[in-house]
């Protein structure tokens, strides 16, 4: 014998009932299955809505009652139109609806809706659907009989979530008057107290009904036919990469269900487990899907997971109640009084955490019971509170409970460390934690705004899904375009080789914005940009949007040259959002901003990387930090850190005229639109300032001695063409300087130096043997002279400018942060 339970979503239309009839037919051999059904989809909501409006007026509930009747009539018409069974079923449903009308009228007259009335009210959905399913099976010549579970399942009088009397219930089920060869169609979810009044089994109680019948009748298997493909590693509505678990143990299913997994009623497993009956979760909309098999012992060779965590579940809304006080320490009976008091008043405790000092006990409970729990516990411990031995109760609302579950967690070192590290790196604060002695469940209480973020980052951390970083770009200029192109080209390789997906989830410039949690189509990103919505203007609005999205593993990438954007780095870091920047105006900004960034970085679990601030794609900052962190002493840093000026002086050494070379550099796109921006040395000075600060020197911009290459007489306001035309006035000086240097075996370069805490930039004579004299094109170079690299300094050399090179450095920083986060 098999037990088939069908959820309400499987029964919401005539077409769906026809489909499940085919499933039932296939299960007839060798014995008839027992069929347990829920209320039609939407009927439960309509019944509750009718009850609520009945408390305030008559017209509202009459309208909803008509909707319920019409819904069932539509199903009848689709199944029984033209058959002799139509009239009889219509009469049965009309009788049920008349009783429902009387009940709603009573609620209207009394203006009161008790738990007892609610249980009776909700029973109508199951009663109506079971009658229709039984009738349709008979129409198909599959003999069936309607069974009202209220005559078979006996409970206590806790109407909303009753406790079953298993002994009496099993006896009644075994003795139920069902002829051989007839399919019993049973109402799920509902039962009856000892006095015959209607009770319910709580959320998803139809699953429990099926398990009770399976255990009582010694079924071979219990099938829970629902609208999903099985038990998932996490809620697929919240974790896009959640996957179906082909096998899980009874214990894992119980833990996940109790901690919020909605696919199965928490009590379903107990009767099946005691009788060693496998439970199968199947999709009635996709019956060919394998589903999930739940049983006691799994074949280790076939299903042993390589990861300790099987799955995650969560409860979105809980209240944390904290009882604390010095008077609790070493006093026997405090916990007993606490839990006995709650049990006496039927308050369910979801989560328990107690400090080893015995000074506090924290409990998570349903928000609907919070006020009642607070009141009764204050009464229970009134004397201790009056004597100040116990502090007033503290209730924290708007919290979520997340459970990490897996049989393989037991004895597996590092699971807790990995869990808390993952949450910490994503800025998720753990308010309370509990772990059972069997080590198969770690539950944490967090702010419920972080629930989705926590589920996704934990799911990825334990390799239950592909790892992701969510990138938000500021700026859509040359560097950003190159970066987008590089991410698009390399994304599939990263997914295949590194199990890493880089999702660009946001783009913004001063006027337009685009965002998508699942990632923007990088082939059409410009089409995705739309005018900014009210409330999201400026960089502040963009950051507000990023924080509202609250995605895990978020990286903010600054591809602008905006001081306003740089000023937001401290806020981003304080929000545990990692930052990658090609914008120098943060680390080379004013001393106050620099300190704010550093302070925020130290206080945050986020990363802040800015390698491209100095050498575009060259590993200059990382090299410097590696030298420092390994204990080397930096004697001096010298080099050329401007691709534009490197090109100009490299061409000068070939014999060109200074003014002609500057014009050539502009036409080739090496300079800014106004070459004076490059010739002033300001950008070079910012890079030297950053390196000085990396060395620990408390520098500001004015501390860098910077020689401008713009002649003093040409520094006023004038058009670019006029400036270029008059620049020939210095050609002779450069020619003579090169000639003079050459006689001494030297040449000239525009180079910078940091030594003894001082920084300078300008035209310098360097030996022809110097690495700087050997630069080509727009190459950059930094020469580190240290205690270890003294006789032969350490040289970093390569392209130091250009959108592709800089974007490549930014991309590398993004991947470094991804490695840290994941």
mmCIF file of N, CA and C in Angstrom, residues 163-214:
data_model
loop_
_atom_site.group_PDB
_atom_site.id
_atom_site.type_symbol
_atom_site.label_atom_id
_atom_site.label_comp_id
_atom_site.label_asym_id
_atom_site.label_seq_id
_atom_site.Cartn_x
_atom_site.Cartn_y
_atom_site.Cartn_z
ATOM 1 N N UNK A 163 -2.354 18.535 19.024
ATOM 2 C CA UNK A 163 -1.496 17.377 19.267
ATOM 3 C C UNK A 163 -2.321 16.112 19.116
ATOM 4 N N UNK A 164 -1.782 15.160 18.352
ATOM 5 C CA UNK A 164 -2.532 13.953 18.010
ATOM 6 C C UNK A 164 -2.387 12.881 19.083
ATOM 7 N N UNK A 165 -3.523 12.222 19.404
ATOM 8 C CA UNK A 165 -3.520 11.028 20.254
ATOM 9 C C UNK A 165 -3.221 9.850 19.333
ATOM 10 N N UNK A 166 -1.963 9.454 19.268
ATOM 11 C CA UNK A 166 -1.537 8.478 18.267
ATOM 12 C C UNK A 166 -2.206 7.118 18.454
ATOM 13 N N UNK A 167 -2.307 6.655 19.677
ATOM 14 C CA UNK A 167 -2.871 5.324 19.915
ATOM 15 C C UNK A 167 -4.319 5.253 19.442
ATOM 16 N N UNK A 168 -5.137 6.177 19.872
ATOM 17 C CA UNK A 168 -6.544 6.189 19.482
ATOM 18 C C UNK A 168 -6.686 6.417 17.975
ATOM 19 N N UNK A 169 -5.860 7.311 17.428
ATOM 20 C CA UNK A 169 -5.928 7.609 15.998
ATOM 21 C C UNK A 169 -5.576 6.395 15.156
ATOM 22 N N UNK A 170 -4.499 5.715 15.499
ATOM 23 C CA UNK A 170 -4.097 4.537 14.726
ATOM 24 C C UNK A 170 -5.181 3.458 14.764
ATOM 25 N N UNK A 171 -5.776 3.290 15.933
ATOM 26 C CA UNK A 171 -6.825 2.277 16.057
ATOM 27 C C UNK A 171 -8.016 2.614 15.155
ATOM 28 N N UNK A 172 -8.403 3.877 15.131
ATOM 29 C CA UNK A 172 -9.543 4.286 14.298
ATOM 30 C C UNK A 172 -9.228 4.138 12.812
ATOM 31 N N UNK A 173 -7.993 4.483 12.426
ATOM 32 C CA UNK A 173 -7.629 4.371 11.017
ATOM 33 C C UNK A 173 -7.665 2.911 10.564
ATOM 34 N N UNK A 174 -7.110 2.018 11.380
ATOM 35 C CA UNK A 174 -7.088 0.596 11.034
ATOM 36 C C UNK A 174 -8.502 0.047 10.907
ATOM 37 N N UNK A 175 -9.409 0.555 11.737
ATOM 38 C CA UNK A 175 -10.788 0.043 11.759
ATOM 39 C C UNK A 175 -11.738 0.830 10.862
ATOM 40 N N UNK A 176 -11.205 1.743 10.075
ATOM 41 C CA UNK A 176 -12.071 2.550 9.206
ATOM 42 C C UNK A 176 -12.833 1.643 8.232
ATOM 43 N N UNK A 177 -14.102 1.902 8.050
ATOM 44 C CA UNK A 177 -14.946 1.017 7.200
ATOM 45 C C UNK A 177 -14.731 1.281 5.711
ATOM 46 N N UNK A 178 -13.603 0.792 5.194
ATOM 47 C CA UNK A 178 -13.297 0.963 3.779
ATOM 48 C C UNK A 178 -13.265 -0.423 3.122
ATOM 49 N N UNK A 179 -14.148 -0.663 2.165
ATOM 50 C CA UNK A 179 -14.173 -1.989 1.519
ATOM 51 C C UNK A 179 -12.880 -2.247 0.744
ATOM 52 N N UNK A 180 -12.533 -3.502 0.579
ATOM 53 C CA UNK A 180 -11.359 -3.874 -0.213
ATOM 54 C C UNK A 180 -11.531 -3.371 -1.645
ATOM 55 N N UNK A 181 -10.434 -2.914 -2.225
ATOM 56 C CA UNK A 181 -10.458 -2.463 -3.609
ATOM 57 C C UNK A 181 -11.020 -1.070 -3.795
ATOM 58 N N UNK A 182 -11.254 -0.357 -2.697
ATOM 59 C CA UNK A 182 -11.794 1.004 -2.768
ATOM 60 C C UNK A 182 -10.729 1.988 -2.300
ATOM 61 N N UNK A 183 -10.604 3.095 -3.016
ATOM 62 C CA UNK A 183 -9.598 4.110 -2.684
ATOM 63 C C UNK A 183 -10.173 5.075 -1.639
ATOM 64 N N UNK A 184 -9.592 5.118 -0.451
ATOM 65 C CA UNK A 184 -10.054 6.114 0.528
ATOM 66 C C UNK A 184 -9.514 7.501 0.149
ATOM 67 N N UNK A 185 -10.382 8.476 0.033
ATOM 68 C CA UNK A 185 -9.981 9.865 -0.215
ATOM 69 C C UNK A 185 -10.235 10.636 1.080
ATOM 70 N N UNK A 186 -9.151 11.033 1.727
ATOM 71 C CA UNK A 186 -9.210 11.551 3.095
ATOM 72 C C UNK A 186 -8.974 13.055 3.105
ATOM 73 N N UNK A 187 -9.719 13.755 3.934
ATOM 74 C CA UNK A 187 -9.465 15.183 4.139
ATOM 75 C C UNK A 187 -8.169 15.357 4.923
ATOM 76 N N UNK A 188 -7.224 16.110 4.375
ATOM 77 C CA UNK A 188 -5.995 16.395 5.098
ATOM 78 C C UNK A 188 -6.185 17.544 6.075
ATOM 79 N N UNK A 189 -5.209 17.738 6.930
ATOM 80 C CA UNK A 189 -5.111 18.962 7.751
ATOM 81 C C UNK A 189 -6.066 19.011 8.943
ATOM 82 N N UNK A 190 -7.246 18.398 8.834
ATOM 83 C CA UNK A 190 -8.250 18.566 9.894
ATOM 84 C C UNK A 190 -8.363 17.300 10.730
ATOM 85 N N UNK A 191 -8.826 17.484 11.954
ATOM 86 C CA UNK A 191 -9.009 16.387 12.900
ATOM 87 C C UNK A 191 -10.125 16.798 13.860
ATOM 88 N N UNK A 192 -10.246 16.075 14.971
ATOM 89 C CA UNK A 192 -11.285 16.419 15.951
ATOM 90 C C UNK A 192 -10.773 16.143 17.355
ATOM 91 N N UNK A 193 -11.197 17.007 18.271
ATOM 92 C CA UNK A 193 -10.885 16.804 19.688
ATOM 93 C C UNK A 193 -11.773 15.696 20.244
ATOM 94 N N UNK A 194 -11.521 15.330 21.498
ATOM 95 C CA UNK A 194 -12.282 14.247 22.103
ATOM 96 C C UNK A 194 -13.772 14.493 22.128
ATOM 97 N N UNK A 195 -14.185 15.755 22.196
ATOM 98 C CA UNK A 195 -15.615 16.068 22.228
ATOM 99 C C UNK A 195 -16.215 16.214 20.831
ATOM 100 N N UNK A 196 -15.420 15.921 19.800
ATOM 101 C CA UNK A 196 -15.927 15.975 18.436
ATOM 102 C C UNK A 196 -15.779 17.313 17.751
ATOM 103 N N UNK A 197 -15.318 18.333 18.451
ATOM 104 C CA UNK A 197 -15.143 19.638 17.812
ATOM 105 C C UNK A 197 -13.934 19.607 16.876
ATOM 106 N N UNK A 198 -14.016 20.393 15.808
ATOM 107 C CA UNK A 198 -12.991 20.371 14.757
ATOM 108 C C UNK A 198 -11.712 21.038 15.222
ATOM 109 N N UNK A 199 -10.594 20.396 14.909
ATOM 110 C CA UNK A 199 -9.267 20.973 15.152
ATOM 111 C C UNK A 199 -8.475 20.909 13.850
ATOM 112 N N UNK A 200 -7.317 21.569 13.840
ATOM 113 C CA UNK A 200 -6.419 21.489 12.679
ATOM 114 C C UNK A 200 -5.027 21.099 13.152
ATOM 115 N N UNK A 201 -4.223 20.597 12.204
ATOM 116 C CA UNK A 201 -2.888 20.098 12.531
ATOM 117 C C UNK A 201 -1.790 21.109 12.260
ATOM 118 N N UNK A 202 -2.142 22.366 11.962
ATOM 119 C CA UNK A 202 -1.145 23.406 11.738
ATOM 120 C C UNK A 202 -0.715 23.482 10.286
ATOM 121 N N UNK A 203 0.172 24.428 10.016
ATOM 122 C CA UNK A 203 0.635 24.665 8.648
ATOM 123 C C UNK A 203 1.132 23.376 8.001
ATOM 124 N N UNK A 204 0.628 23.122 6.793
ATOM 125 C CA UNK A 204 1.055 21.922 6.080
ATOM 126 C C UNK A 204 0.580 20.639 6.714
ATOM 127 N N UNK A 205 -0.493 20.706 7.493
ATOM 128 C CA UNK A 205 -0.945 19.543 8.253
ATOM 129 C C UNK A 205 -1.388 18.367 7.414
ATOM 130 N N UNK A 206 -1.675 18.582 6.124
ATOM 131 C CA UNK A 206 -2.065 17.453 5.271
ATOM 132 C C UNK A 206 -0.921 16.450 5.127
ATOM 133 N N UNK A 207 0.323 16.945 5.143
ATOM 134 C CA UNK A 207 1.485 16.042 5.119
ATOM 135 C C UNK A 207 1.458 15.120 6.340
ATOM 136 N N UNK A 208 1.145 15.718 7.468
ATOM 137 C CA UNK A 208 1.090 14.961 8.720
ATOM 138 C C UNK A 208 -0.023 13.918 8.654
ATOM 139 N N UNK A 209 -1.163 14.302 8.094
ATOM 140 C CA UNK A 209 -2.261 13.356 7.927
ATOM 141 C C UNK A 209 -1.798 12.137 7.138
ATOM 142 N N UNK A 210 -1.100 12.379 6.034
ATOM 143 C CA UNK A 210 -0.620 11.280 5.198
ATOM 144 C C UNK A 210 0.329 10.377 5.978
ATOM 145 N N UNK A 211 1.205 10.965 6.770
ATOM 146 C CA UNK A 211 2.165 10.183 7.547
ATOM 147 C C UNK A 211 1.461 9.352 8.606
ATOM 148 N N UNK A 212 0.431 9.912 9.233
ATOM 149 C CA UNK A 212 -0.331 9.161 10.242
ATOM 150 C C UNK A 212 -1.001 7.938 9.614
ATOM 151 N N UNK A 213 -1.595 8.120 8.449
ATOM 152 C CA UNK A 213 -2.226 6.988 7.773
ATOM 153 C C UNK A 213 -1.189 5.961 7.354
ATOM 154 N N UNK A 214 -0.039 6.436 6.854
ATOM 155 C CA UNK A 214 1.002 5.509 6.443
ATOM 156 C C UNK A 214 1.506 4.668 7.591
#
